XYZ file of C-alpha atoms in Angstrom:
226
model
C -79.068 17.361 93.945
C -75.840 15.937 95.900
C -74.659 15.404 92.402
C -75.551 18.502 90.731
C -73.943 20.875 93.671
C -70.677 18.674 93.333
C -70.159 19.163 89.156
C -70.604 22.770 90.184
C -67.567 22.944 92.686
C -65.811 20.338 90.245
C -66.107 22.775 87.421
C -65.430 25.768 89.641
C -61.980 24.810 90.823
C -60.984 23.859 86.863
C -61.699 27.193 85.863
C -59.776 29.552 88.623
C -56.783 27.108 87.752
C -56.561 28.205 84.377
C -57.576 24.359 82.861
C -54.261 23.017 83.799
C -50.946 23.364 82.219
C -48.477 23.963 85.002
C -44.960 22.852 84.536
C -41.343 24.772 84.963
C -40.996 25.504 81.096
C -39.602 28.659 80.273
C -41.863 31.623 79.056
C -41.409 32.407 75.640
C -40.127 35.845 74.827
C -42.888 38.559 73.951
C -44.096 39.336 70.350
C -42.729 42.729 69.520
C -44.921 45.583 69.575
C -46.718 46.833 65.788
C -44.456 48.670 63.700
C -45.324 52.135 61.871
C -44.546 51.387 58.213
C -44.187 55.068 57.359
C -41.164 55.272 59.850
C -37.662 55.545 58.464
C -35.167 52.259 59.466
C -33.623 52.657 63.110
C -30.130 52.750 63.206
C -28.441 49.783 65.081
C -24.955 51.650 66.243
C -21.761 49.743 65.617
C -20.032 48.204 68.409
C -17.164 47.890 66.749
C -15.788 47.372 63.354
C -12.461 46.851 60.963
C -10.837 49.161 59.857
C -12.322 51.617 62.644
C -14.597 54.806 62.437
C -11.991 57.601 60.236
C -9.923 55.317 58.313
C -9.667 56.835 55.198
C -6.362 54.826 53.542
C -7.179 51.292 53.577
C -4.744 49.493 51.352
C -6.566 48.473 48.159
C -7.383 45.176 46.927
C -8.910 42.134 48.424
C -10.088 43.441 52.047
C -11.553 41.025 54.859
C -13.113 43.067 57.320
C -16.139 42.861 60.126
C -18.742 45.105 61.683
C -20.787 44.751 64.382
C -24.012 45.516 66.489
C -26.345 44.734 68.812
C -29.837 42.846 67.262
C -32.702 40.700 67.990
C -33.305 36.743 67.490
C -36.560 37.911 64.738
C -34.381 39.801 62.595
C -33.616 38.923 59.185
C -31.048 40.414 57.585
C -29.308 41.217 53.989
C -25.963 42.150 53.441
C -25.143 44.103 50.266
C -22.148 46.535 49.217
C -21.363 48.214 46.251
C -17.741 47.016 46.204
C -16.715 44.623 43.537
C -16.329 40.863 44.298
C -18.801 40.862 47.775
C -19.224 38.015 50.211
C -20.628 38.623 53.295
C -21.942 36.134 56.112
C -23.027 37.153 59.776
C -22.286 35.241 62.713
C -25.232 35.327 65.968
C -24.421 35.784 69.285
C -27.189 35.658 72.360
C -27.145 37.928 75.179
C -27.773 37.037 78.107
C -27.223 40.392 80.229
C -30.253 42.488 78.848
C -29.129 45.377 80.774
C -29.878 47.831 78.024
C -33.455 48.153 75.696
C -34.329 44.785 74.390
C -31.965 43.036 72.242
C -31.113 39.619 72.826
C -28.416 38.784 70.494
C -25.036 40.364 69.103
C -24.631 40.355 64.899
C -20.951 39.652 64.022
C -21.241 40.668 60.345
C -18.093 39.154 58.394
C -17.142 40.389 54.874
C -14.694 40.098 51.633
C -14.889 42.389 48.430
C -12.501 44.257 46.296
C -11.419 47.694 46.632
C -9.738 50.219 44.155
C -7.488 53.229 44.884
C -9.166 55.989 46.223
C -12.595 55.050 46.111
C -15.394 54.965 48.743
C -17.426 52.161 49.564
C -20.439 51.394 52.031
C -21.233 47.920 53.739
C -24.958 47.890 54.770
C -27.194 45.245 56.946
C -30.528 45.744 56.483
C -33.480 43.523 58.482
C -36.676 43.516 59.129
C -38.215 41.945 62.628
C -41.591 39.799 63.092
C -43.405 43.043 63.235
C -42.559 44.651 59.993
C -40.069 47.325 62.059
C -36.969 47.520 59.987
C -33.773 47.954 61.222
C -30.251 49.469 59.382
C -26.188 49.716 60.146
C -23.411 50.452 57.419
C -19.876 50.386 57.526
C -18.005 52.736 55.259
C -14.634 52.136 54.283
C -12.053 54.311 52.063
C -9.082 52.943 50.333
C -5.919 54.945 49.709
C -3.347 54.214 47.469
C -1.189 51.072 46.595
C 2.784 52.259 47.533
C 4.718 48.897 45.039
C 7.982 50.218 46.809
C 6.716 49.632 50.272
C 9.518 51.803 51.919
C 10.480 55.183 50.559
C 14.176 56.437 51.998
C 14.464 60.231 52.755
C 17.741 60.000 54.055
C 21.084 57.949 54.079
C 24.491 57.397 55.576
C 27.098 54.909 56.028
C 29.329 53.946 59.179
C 33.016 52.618 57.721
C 34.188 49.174 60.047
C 36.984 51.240 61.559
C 34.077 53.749 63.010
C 31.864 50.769 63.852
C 34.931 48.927 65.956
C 35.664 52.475 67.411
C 32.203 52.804 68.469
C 32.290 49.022 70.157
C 35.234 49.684 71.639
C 34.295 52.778 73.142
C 30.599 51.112 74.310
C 33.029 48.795 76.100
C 35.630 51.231 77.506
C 32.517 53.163 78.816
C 30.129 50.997 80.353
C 32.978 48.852 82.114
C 34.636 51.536 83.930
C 31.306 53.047 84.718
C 30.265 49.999 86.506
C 33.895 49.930 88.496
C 33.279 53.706 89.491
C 37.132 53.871 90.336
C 38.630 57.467 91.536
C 40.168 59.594 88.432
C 43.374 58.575 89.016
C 43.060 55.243 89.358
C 41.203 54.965 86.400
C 43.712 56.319 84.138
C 46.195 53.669 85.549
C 44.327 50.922 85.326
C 42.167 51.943 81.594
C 45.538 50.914 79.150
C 46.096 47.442 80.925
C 42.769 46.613 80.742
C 42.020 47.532 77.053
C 45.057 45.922 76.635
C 44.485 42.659 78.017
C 40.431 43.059 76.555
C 42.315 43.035 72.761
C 44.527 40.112 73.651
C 41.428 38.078 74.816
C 38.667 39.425 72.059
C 40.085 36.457 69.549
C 38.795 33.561 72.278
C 35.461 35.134 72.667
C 33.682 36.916 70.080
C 35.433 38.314 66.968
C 34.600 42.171 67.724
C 35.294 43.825 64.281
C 32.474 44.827 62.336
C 32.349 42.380 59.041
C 30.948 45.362 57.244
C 30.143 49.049 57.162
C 26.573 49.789 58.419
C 24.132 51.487 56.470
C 21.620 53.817 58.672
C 18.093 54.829 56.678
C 15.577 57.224 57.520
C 12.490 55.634 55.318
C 9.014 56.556 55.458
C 5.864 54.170 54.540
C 2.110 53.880 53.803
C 0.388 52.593 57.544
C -3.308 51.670 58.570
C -5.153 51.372 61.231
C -5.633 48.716 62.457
């Protein structure tokens, strides 16, 4: 009886403590809930991406660019563009401050293709997670047109050396009596010594004449952004 009454507590206490276990081991992250197969692909929104949102003159040829997004650990992914000459590779990133919905890593998606002038291309990730529900983000990028003279000038015109030793001498002239601040008068006494004893001395400093006459451009040219 003794016996019988004390397998009873025995098995008792084994089953309100769950049949063991116990340890600090973390708890594995939650199966995602089912997925509705009839549902379109949710849109993972770009974080950010080069070239950015609007670019529409991306220099053709060979482009290396990046996109990304927030993801989850469970999701596979494919990378696919119709651009000529693709690569693409994506680089995983956990995240450790869940303040926002439920994903747990950042996708870093790197990429290299080919693009010709004005033409339109789309980058796209598609994934699906554990539980069927499949996911979606595209970057679209638009090439201009190649500019082979890099710079083109709209407008011309060249200094002679006299003007451009004029000009130095007058920067001179200027800025010295400027910082003297002497009265009017003085200043006219004192300005023909001076330049005069400045030309004497130029020869033991710095050679002030201009070598050559200056060219000045206006020039436009072909920029992206970034």
């Amino acid at each position: 009886m003794n016996r019988t009454v004390a397998a009873l507590i025995l098995s008792s206490c084994v089953t309100a403590c769950g049949g063991g276990g116990g340890g600090s081991g973390s708890t594995p992250a939650p199966e995602p809930p089912a997925s509705n197969p009839d549902l379109e692909p949710t849109t993972l929104v770009l974080l950010d991406s080069v070239p950015g949102p609007g670019v529409t003159n991306v220099e053709p040829g060979q482009l290396t660019s990046s996109f990304a997004h927030r993801g989850y650990s469970d999701l596979s992914l494919e990378l696919s563009s119709d651009c000529s000459g693709f690569v693409g590779t994506t680089i995983r990133r956990d995240l450790f401050d869940l303040s926002v919905a439920d994903f747990d890593q950042l996708l870093d998606h790197k990429i290299k293709c080919n693009l010709e002038e004005s033409s339109s291309y789309t980058i796209t990730a598609i994934g699906t997670r554990s539980n069927d529900g499949e996911f979606t983000s595209e970057l679209v990028i638009s090439s201009g047109v190649t500019n082979p003279a890099g710079l083109t000038v709209i407008n011309e015109f060249i200094q002679p050396r006299d003007t451009v030793n004029d000009m130095f001498i007058g920067y001179i002239d200027g800025a010295f009596f400027e910082d003297l601040d002497l009265p009017s008068g003085i200043e006219s006494l004192v300005r023909g010594l001076v330049l005069e004893i400045a030309e004497a001395n130029w020869g033991n400093l710095v050679d002030p004449d201009a070598l050559y006459d200056v060219t000045s451009q206006r020039v436009s040219y072909l920029s992206r952004h970034p």
